[in-house]
Coordinates of C-alpha atoms and ligand atoms in Angstrom, one line a residue:
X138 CA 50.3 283.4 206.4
X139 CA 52.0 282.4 209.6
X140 CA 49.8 281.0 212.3
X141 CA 50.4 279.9 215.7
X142 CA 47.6 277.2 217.1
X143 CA 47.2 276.8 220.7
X144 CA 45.4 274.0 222.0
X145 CA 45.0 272.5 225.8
X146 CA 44.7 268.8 223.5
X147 CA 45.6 267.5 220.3
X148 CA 45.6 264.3 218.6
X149 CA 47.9 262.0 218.6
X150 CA 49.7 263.6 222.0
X151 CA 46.2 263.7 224.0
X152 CA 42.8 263.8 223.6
X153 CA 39.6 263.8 225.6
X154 CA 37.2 264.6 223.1
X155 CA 36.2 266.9 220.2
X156 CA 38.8 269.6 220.7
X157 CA 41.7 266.9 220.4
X158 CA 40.6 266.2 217.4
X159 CA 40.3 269.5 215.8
X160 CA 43.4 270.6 217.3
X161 CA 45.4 267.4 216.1
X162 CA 44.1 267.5 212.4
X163 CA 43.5 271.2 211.6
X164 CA 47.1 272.2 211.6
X165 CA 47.6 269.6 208.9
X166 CA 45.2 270.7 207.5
X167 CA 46.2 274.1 207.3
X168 CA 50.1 272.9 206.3
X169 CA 48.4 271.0 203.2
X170 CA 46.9 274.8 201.8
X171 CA 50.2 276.4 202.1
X172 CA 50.0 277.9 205.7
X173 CA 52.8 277.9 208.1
X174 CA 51.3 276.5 210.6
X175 CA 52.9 275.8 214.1
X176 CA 50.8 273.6 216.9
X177 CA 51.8 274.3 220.4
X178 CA 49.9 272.1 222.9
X179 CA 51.2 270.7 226.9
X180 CA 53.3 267.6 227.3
X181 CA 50.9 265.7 229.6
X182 CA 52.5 262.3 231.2
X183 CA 49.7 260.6 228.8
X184 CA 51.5 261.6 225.9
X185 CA 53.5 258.6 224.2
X186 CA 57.0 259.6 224.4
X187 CA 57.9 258.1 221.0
X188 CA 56.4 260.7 219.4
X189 CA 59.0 263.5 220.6
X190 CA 61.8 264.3 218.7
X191 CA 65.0 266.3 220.5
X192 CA 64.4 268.8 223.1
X193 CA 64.6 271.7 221.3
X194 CA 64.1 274.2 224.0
X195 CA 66.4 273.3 227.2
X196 CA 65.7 276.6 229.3
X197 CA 62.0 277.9 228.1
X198 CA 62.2 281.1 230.6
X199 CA 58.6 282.3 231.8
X200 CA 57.6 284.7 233.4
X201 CA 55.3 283.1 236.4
X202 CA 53.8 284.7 239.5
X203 CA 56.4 287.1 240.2
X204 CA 59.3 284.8 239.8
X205 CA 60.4 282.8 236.5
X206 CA 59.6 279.1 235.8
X207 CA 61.8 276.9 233.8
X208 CA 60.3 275.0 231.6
X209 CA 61.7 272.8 228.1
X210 CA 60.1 272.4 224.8
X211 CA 59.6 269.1 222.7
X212 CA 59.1 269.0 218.8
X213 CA 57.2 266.4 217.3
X214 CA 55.4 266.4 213.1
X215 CA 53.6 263.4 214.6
X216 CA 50.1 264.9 213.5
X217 CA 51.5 266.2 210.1
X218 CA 52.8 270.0 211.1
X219 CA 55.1 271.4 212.8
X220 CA 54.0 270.9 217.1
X221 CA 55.9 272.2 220.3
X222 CA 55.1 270.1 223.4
X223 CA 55.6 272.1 226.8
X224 CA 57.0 270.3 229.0
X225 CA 56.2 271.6 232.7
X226 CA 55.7 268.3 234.9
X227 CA 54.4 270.0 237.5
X228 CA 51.2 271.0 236.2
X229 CA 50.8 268.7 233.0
X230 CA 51.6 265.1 234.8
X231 CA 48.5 264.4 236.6
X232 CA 46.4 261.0 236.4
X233 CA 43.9 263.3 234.1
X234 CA 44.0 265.9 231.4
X235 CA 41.8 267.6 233.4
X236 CA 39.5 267.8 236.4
X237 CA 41.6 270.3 239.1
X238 CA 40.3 272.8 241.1
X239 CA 43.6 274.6 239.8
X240 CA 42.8 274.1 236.3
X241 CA 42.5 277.5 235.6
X242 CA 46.0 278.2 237.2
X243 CA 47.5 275.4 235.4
X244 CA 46.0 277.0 231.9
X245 CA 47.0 279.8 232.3
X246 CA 50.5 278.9 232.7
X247 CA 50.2 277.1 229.4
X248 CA 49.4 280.1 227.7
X249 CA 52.2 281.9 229.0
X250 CA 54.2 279.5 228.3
X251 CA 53.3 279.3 224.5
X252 CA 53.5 283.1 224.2
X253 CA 56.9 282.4 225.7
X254 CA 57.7 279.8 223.3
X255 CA 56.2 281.9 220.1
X256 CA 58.3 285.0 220.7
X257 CA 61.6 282.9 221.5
X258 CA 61.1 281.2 217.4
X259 CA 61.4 284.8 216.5
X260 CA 58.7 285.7 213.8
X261 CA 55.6 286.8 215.1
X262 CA 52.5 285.3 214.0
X263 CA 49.9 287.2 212.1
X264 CA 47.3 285.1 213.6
X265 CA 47.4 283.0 217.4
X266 CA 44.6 280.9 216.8
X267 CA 43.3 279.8 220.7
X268 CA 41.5 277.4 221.3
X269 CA 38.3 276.7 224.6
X270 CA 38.5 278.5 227.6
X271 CA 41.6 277.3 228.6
X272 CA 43.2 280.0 225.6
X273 CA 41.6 282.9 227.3
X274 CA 44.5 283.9 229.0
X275 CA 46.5 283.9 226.0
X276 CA 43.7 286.5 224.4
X277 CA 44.2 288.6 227.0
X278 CA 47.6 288.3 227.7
X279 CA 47.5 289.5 223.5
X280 CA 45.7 292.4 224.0
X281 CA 47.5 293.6 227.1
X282 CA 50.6 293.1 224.9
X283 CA 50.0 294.7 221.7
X284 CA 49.9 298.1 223.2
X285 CA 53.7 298.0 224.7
X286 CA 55.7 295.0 222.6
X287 CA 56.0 295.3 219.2
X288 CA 56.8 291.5 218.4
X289 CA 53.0 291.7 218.5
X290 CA 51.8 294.6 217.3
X291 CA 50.4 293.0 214.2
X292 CA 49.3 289.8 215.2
X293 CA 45.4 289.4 215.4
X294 CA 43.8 286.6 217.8
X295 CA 41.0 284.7 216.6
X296 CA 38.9 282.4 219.4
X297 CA 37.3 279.3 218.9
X298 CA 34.7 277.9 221.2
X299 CA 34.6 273.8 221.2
X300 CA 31.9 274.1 224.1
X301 CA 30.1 276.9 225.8
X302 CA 29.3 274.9 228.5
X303 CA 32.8 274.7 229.8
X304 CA 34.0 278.1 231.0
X305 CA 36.9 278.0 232.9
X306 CA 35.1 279.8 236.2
X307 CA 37.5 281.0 239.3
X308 CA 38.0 283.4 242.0
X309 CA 38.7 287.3 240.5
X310 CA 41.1 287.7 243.7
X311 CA 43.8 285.4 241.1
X312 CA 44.0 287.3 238.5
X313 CA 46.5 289.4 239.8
X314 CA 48.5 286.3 240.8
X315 CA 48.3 284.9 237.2
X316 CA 49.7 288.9 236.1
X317 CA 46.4 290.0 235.2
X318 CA 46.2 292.5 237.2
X319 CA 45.3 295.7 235.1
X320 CA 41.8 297.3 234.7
X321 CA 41.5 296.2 231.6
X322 CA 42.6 292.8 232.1
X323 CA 40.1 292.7 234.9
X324 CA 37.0 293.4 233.0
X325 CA 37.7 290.9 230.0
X326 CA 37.7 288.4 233.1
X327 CA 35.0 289.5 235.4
X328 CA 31.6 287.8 235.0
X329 CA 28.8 288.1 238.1
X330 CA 31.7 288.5 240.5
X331 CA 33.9 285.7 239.4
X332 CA 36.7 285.8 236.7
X333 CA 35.3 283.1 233.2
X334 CA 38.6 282.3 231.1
X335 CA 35.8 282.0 228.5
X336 CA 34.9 285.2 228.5
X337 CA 37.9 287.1 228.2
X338 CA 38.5 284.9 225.3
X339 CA 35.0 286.0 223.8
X340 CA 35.3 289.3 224.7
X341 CA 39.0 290.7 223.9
X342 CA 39.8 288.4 220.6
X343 CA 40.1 289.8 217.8
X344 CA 37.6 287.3 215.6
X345 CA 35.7 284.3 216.8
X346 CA 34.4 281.2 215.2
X347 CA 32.5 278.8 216.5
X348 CA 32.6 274.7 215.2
X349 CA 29.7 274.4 213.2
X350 CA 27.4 276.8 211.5
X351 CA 24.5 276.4 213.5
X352 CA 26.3 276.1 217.0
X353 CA 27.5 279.9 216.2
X354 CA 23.7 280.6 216.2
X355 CA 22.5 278.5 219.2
X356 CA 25.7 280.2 221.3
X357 CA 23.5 283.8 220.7
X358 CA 20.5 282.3 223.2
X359 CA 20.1 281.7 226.6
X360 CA 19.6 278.2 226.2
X361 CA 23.0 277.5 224.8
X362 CA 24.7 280.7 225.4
X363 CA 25.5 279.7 229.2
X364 CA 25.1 283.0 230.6
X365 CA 27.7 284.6 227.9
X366 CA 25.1 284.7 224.7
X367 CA 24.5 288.4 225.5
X368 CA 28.1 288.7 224.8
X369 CA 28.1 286.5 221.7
X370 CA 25.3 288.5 220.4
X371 CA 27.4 291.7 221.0
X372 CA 30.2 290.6 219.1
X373 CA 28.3 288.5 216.3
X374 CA 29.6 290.5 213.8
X375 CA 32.5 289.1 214.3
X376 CA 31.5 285.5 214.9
X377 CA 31.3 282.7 212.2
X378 CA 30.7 279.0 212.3
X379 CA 32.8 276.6 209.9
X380 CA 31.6 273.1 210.8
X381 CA 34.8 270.6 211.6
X382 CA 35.7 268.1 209.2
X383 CA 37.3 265.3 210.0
X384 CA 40.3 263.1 209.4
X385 CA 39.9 261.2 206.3
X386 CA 43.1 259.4 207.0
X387 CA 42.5 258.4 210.2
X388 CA 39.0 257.1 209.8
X389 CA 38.4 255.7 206.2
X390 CA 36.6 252.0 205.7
X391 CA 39.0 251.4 202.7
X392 CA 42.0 251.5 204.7
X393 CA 41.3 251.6 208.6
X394 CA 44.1 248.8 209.7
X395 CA 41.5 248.7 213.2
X396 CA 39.3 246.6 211.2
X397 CA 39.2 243.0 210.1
X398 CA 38.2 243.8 206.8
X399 CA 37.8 247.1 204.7
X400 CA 34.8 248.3 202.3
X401 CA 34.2 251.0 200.2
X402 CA 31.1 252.1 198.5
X403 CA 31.9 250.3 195.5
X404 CA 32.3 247.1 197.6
X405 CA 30.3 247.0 201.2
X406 CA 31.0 243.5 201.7
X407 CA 33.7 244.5 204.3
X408 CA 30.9 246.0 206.7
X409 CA 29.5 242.5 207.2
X410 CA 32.6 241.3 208.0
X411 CA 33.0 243.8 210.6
X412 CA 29.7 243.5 211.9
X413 CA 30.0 239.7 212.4
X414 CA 33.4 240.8 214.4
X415 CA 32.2 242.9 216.7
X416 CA 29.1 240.9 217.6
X417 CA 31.3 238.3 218.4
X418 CA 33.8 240.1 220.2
X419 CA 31.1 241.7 222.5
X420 CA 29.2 238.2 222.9
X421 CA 26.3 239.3 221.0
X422 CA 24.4 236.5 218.8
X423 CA 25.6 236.4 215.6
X424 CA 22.7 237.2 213.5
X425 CA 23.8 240.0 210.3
X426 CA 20.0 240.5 209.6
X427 CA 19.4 241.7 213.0
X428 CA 20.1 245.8 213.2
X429 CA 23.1 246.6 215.1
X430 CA 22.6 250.2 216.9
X431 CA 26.0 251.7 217.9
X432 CA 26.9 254.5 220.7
X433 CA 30.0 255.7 221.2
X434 CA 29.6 258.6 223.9
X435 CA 31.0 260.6 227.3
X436 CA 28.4 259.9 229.7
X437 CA 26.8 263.1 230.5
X438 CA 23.7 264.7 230.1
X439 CA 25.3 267.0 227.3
X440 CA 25.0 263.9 225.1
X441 CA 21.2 262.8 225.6
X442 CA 21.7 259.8 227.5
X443 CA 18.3 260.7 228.9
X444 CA 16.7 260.0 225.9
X445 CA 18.0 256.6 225.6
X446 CA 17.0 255.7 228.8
X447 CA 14.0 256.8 228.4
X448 CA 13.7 254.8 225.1
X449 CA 15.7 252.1 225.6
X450 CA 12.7 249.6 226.3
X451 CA 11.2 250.5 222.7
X452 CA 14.4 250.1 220.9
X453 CA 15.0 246.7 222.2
X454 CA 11.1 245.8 221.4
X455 CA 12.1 246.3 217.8
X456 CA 14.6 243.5 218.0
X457 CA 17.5 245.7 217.2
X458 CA 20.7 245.1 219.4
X459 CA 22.5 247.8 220.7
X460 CA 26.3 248.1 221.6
X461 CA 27.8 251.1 224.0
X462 CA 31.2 252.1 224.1
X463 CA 31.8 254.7 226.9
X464 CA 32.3 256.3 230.4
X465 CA 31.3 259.3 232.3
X466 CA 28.6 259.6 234.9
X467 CA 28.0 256.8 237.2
X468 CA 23.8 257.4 237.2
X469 CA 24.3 256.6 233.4
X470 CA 27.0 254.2 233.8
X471 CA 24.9 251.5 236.0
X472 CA 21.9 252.7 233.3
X473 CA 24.1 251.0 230.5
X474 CA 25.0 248.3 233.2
X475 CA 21.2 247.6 234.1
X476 CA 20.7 247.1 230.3
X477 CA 23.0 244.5 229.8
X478 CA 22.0 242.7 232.5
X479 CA 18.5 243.1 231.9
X480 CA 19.3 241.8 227.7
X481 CA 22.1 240.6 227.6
X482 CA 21.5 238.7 224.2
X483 CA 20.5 242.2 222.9
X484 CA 22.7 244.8 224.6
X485 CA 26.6 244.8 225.2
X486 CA 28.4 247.4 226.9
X487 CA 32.4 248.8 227.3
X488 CA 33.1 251.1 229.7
X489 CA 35.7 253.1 229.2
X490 CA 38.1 255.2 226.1
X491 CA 38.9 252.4 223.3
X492 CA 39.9 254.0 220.0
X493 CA 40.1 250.6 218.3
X494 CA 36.9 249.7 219.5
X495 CA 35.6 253.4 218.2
X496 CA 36.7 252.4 215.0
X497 CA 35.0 249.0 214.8
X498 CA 31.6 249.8 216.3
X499 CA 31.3 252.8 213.7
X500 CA 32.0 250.2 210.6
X501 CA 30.3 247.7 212.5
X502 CA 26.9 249.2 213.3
X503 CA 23.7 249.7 211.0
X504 CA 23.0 252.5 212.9
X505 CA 24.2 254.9 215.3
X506 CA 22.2 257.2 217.5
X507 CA 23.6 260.6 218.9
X508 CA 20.1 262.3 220.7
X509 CA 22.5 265.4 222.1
X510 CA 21.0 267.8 224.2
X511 CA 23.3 270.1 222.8
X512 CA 26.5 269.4 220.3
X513 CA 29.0 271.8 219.1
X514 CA 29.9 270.0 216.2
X515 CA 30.0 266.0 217.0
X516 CA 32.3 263.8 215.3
X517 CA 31.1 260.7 215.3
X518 CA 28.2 261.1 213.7
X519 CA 30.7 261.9 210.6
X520 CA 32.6 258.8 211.4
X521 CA 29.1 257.0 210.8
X522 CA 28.7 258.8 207.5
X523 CA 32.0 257.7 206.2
X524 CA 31.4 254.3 207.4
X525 CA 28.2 253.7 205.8
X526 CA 26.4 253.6 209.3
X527 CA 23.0 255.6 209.6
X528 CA 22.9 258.8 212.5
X529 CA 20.1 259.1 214.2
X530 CA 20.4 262.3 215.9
X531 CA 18.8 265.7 217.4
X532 CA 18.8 268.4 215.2
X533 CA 21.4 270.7 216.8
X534 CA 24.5 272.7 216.1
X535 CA 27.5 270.1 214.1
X536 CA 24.8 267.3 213.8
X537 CA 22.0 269.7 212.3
X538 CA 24.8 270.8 210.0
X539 CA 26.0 267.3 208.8
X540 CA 22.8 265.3 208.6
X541 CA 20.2 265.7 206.0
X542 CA 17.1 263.8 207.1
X543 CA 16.4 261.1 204.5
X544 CA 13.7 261.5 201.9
X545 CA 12.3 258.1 201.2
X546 CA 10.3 259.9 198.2
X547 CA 13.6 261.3 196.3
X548 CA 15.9 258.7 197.8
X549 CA 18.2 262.1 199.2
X550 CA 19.4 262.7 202.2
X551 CA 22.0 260.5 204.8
X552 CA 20.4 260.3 208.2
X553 CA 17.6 260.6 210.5
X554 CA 16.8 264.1 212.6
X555 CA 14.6 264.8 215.3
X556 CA 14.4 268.1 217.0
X557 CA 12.0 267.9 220.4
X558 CA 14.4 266.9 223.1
X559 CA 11.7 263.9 223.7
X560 CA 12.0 260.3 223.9
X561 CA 9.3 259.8 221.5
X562 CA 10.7 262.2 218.5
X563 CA 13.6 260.1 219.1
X564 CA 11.9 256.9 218.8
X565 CA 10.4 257.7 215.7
X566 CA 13.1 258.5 214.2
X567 CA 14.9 255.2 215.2
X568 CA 12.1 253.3 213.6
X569 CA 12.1 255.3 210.3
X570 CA 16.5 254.2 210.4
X571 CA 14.9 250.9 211.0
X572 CA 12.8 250.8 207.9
X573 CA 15.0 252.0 205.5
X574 CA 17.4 249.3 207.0
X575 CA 15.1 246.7 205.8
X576 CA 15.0 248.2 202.5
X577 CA 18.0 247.1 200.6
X578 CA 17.3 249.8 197.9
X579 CA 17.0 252.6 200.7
X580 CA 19.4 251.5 202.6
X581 CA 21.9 250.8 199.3
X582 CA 20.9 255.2 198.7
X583 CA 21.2 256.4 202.2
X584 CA 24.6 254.6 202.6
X585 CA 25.6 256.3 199.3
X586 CA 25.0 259.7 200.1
X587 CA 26.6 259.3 203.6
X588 CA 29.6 258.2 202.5
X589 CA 29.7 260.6 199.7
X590 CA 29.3 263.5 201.6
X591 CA 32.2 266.0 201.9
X592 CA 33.2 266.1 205.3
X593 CA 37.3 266.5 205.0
X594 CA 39.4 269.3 206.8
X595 CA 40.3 270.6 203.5
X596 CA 36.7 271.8 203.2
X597 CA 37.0 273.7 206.3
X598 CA 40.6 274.3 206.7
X599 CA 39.6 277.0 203.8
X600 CA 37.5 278.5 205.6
X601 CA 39.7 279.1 208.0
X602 CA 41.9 280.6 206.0
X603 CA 39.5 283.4 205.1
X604 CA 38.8 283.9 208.6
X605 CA 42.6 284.5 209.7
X606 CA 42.6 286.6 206.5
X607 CA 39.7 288.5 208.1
X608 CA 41.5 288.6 211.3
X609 CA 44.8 289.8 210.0
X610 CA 42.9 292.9 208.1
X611 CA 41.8 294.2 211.2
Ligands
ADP847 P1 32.9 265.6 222.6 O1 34.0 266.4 222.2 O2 31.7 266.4 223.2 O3 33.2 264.4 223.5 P2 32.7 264.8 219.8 O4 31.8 263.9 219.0 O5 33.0 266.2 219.2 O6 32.2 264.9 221.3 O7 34.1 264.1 219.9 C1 34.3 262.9 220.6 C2 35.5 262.2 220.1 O8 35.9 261.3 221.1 C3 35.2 261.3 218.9 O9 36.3 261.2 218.2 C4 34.8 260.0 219.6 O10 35.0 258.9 218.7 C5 35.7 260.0 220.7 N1 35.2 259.2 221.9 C6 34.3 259.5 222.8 N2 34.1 258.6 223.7 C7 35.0 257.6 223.4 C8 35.3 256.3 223.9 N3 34.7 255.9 225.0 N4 36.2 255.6 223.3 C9 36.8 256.0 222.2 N5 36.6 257.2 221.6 C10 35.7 258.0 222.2

């Protein structure tokens, strides 16, 4: 099985969130089962250069707006397969990943560009596996194809959505500047009277998966769908949900060299250590019987920072303190900021992308609290699993999947769930963390089952597997 994953991130050479992730450890992943799996993501000017190998591709010839565009190719096995880095300076070096009115131009070109790239290596995939809105030029640009080129005739697209809330929206009068100028091409695009990268993704591929089991149910209604679930229910025959895993190399207490001491289950002794390190590196009074609550979170509404505003006064009643690593929206930003300064011998705050500080506030923390609105998949509340740290989180799409609400009666589950998009469900749920916390039996089990869970990519890298095999029977 030959696969070709496109991706508009992927760790180590960028990241913004989730999809980085994915992207950077699936094709690993994928490798490990016996799956030639290629990786073909941008060259952005915050990629570390070290990571590149030769330019392989000196004269990458696209077709672009009438014209050609010259662009190289770099190779890199930094994230364990096989990765092409396009290397187009003029749309990929910006001062963010993202954020450009001419995002969708700049997208699109990526995808031509990888097409590009997959038919100059010479053996057509059986399976382009794209990757957000961003990939829904490459779906269509596939299913214009197939019916002319042969190269490929027998490859099968399947289309992954990281986040229905991000569509990829612009003007229908570019499409036929980006070559997408057919009838056909037209209507995958067209949406109310505007051309949605998404949807010509949903519509056109060939299978679609979704990144956790639930999420490929809430995408089906309104309130999730984002105006496409009509076209999510049409197609749900062809839609599944295989819940991420995550990298168990990257982010495993045994041997995480960001921390100043490691733990295992058989051994938690490390965890103290780290939590002792982090309260003093964020000024916090050292105090190891006090519950540490951890967030690690983009500031947007997607995330439920509502709710914590909204409960913040209660939490810090309890005694607990609570430690926030992130940016995003000011509104939520100066809510953090007002915190602090309002406790600052119970609240500490970093704003702004730390991965080493990701890595110590999950072993660090009792507790960590994720009260999405909505949530694809969510990572960290895995990271908190593996690290022995408690979720507390709403019950929706990854984090319904991965939590199992604890059962003080049978000593089962590994977390806390709530599902009313309230502060008070919330709450409650913070205090039931909080009792099993001061439990050392309870809070011995709950730590055990969370870090026992099964979580890897191997898990889901599987599953993948019998999806491209789906894909490729079509
Ligand atoms: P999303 O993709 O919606 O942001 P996920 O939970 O799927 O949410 O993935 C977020 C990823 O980004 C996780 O790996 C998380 O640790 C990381 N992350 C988010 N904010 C920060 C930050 N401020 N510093 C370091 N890592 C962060």
């Amino acid at each position: 099985m030959r696969v070709a994953l496109i991706s508009a991130e992927a760790v180590p050479y960028s990241k913004t969130g989730g999809l980085g992730d994915v992207a950077g450890a699936l094709p690993k992943a994928l490798t490990r089962i016996g799956i030639d799996a290629v990786l073909i993501t941008p060259l952005y000017l915050q990629t570390k250069r070290g990571y590149l190998e030769t330019a392989v591709i000196d004269d990458l010839d696209i077709d672009w707006r009438g014209g050609r565009y010259k662009a190289k190719a770099f190779y890199s096995r930094a994230n364990g397969s096989p990765t092409f880095l396009i290397d187009a300076p003029e749309f990929f070096y910006r001062d963010s990943i993202y954020g450009y009115t001419e995002d969708y131009e700049r997208f699109a070109f990526f995808c031509r560009a990888a097409l590009t790239l997959v038919r100059l290596l010479g053996t057509p995939p059986e399976i382009l596996h794209l990757n957000d809105w961003h990939c829904g030029f490459a779906a269509a640009e596939l299913f214009e194809r197939r019916r002319y080129d042969p190269f490929w005739a027998k490859t099968r697209s399947v289309f992954s959505v990281h986040n229905m809330a991000y569509q990829g929206g612009f003007d229908l009068g570019e499409l036929w500047k980006l070559d997408f100028a057919s009838e056909r091409a037209r209507n995958a695009f067209a949406l109310n009277g505007y051309a949605s990268a998404m949807k010509a993704g949903l519509e056109v591929s060939d299978m679609l998966s979704t990144v956790s089991r639930r999420y490929a149910i809430e995408i089906q209604t309104p309130e999730y769908g984002y105006g496409l679930d009509w076209l999510t229910r049409l197609r749900a025959d062809r839609l599944i949900g295989i819940t991420n895993g995550i990298d168990y190399e990257v982010w495993n207490p045994e041997t995480d060299p960001e921390l100043p001491a490691n733990y295992s289950l058989a051994d938690l002794s490390g965890k103290s250590t780290c939590k002792q390190f982090l309260l003093e590196k964020f000024g916090l009074p050292v105090d190891l019987n006090l519950p540490l609550i951890g967030s690690i979170s983009r500031l947007t509404a997607q995330k439920g920072i509502d709710l914590i505003m909204q409960a913040a006064q209660e939490i810090l009643e309890t005694g607990a303190c609570l430690i926030s690593l992130g940016s995003g929206e000011k509104r939520y930003e100066e809510f953090w900021q007002s915190l602090r300064d309002y406790a600052p011998q119970q609240v500490a705050i970093y704003r702004g992308y730390s991965e080493p500080l990701a890595h110590l506030i999950e072993a660090g923390s009792d507790i960590f609290i994720m009260p999405s609105k909505f949530e694809p998949c969510g990572l960290n509340q895995m990271y908190s699993l593996r690290y022995g740290t408690i979720p507390v989180v709403r019950a929706v799409g990854g984090l319904d999947d991965t939590v199992e609400q604890w059962d003080a009666v049978n000593q089962k589950g590994n977390g806390f769930k709530f599902t009313p998009f309230e502060a008070s469900a919330f709450v409650e749920k913070i205090y039931e963390a909080l009792f099993v916390y001061a439990d050392t039996e309870s809070l011995a089990a709950i730590r055990k089952n969370g870090m026992a869970a099964d979580n890897s990519w191997e898990n889901a890298a599987t599953k993948y597997l019998d999806l491209y095999r789906k894909a490729a029977s079509l």
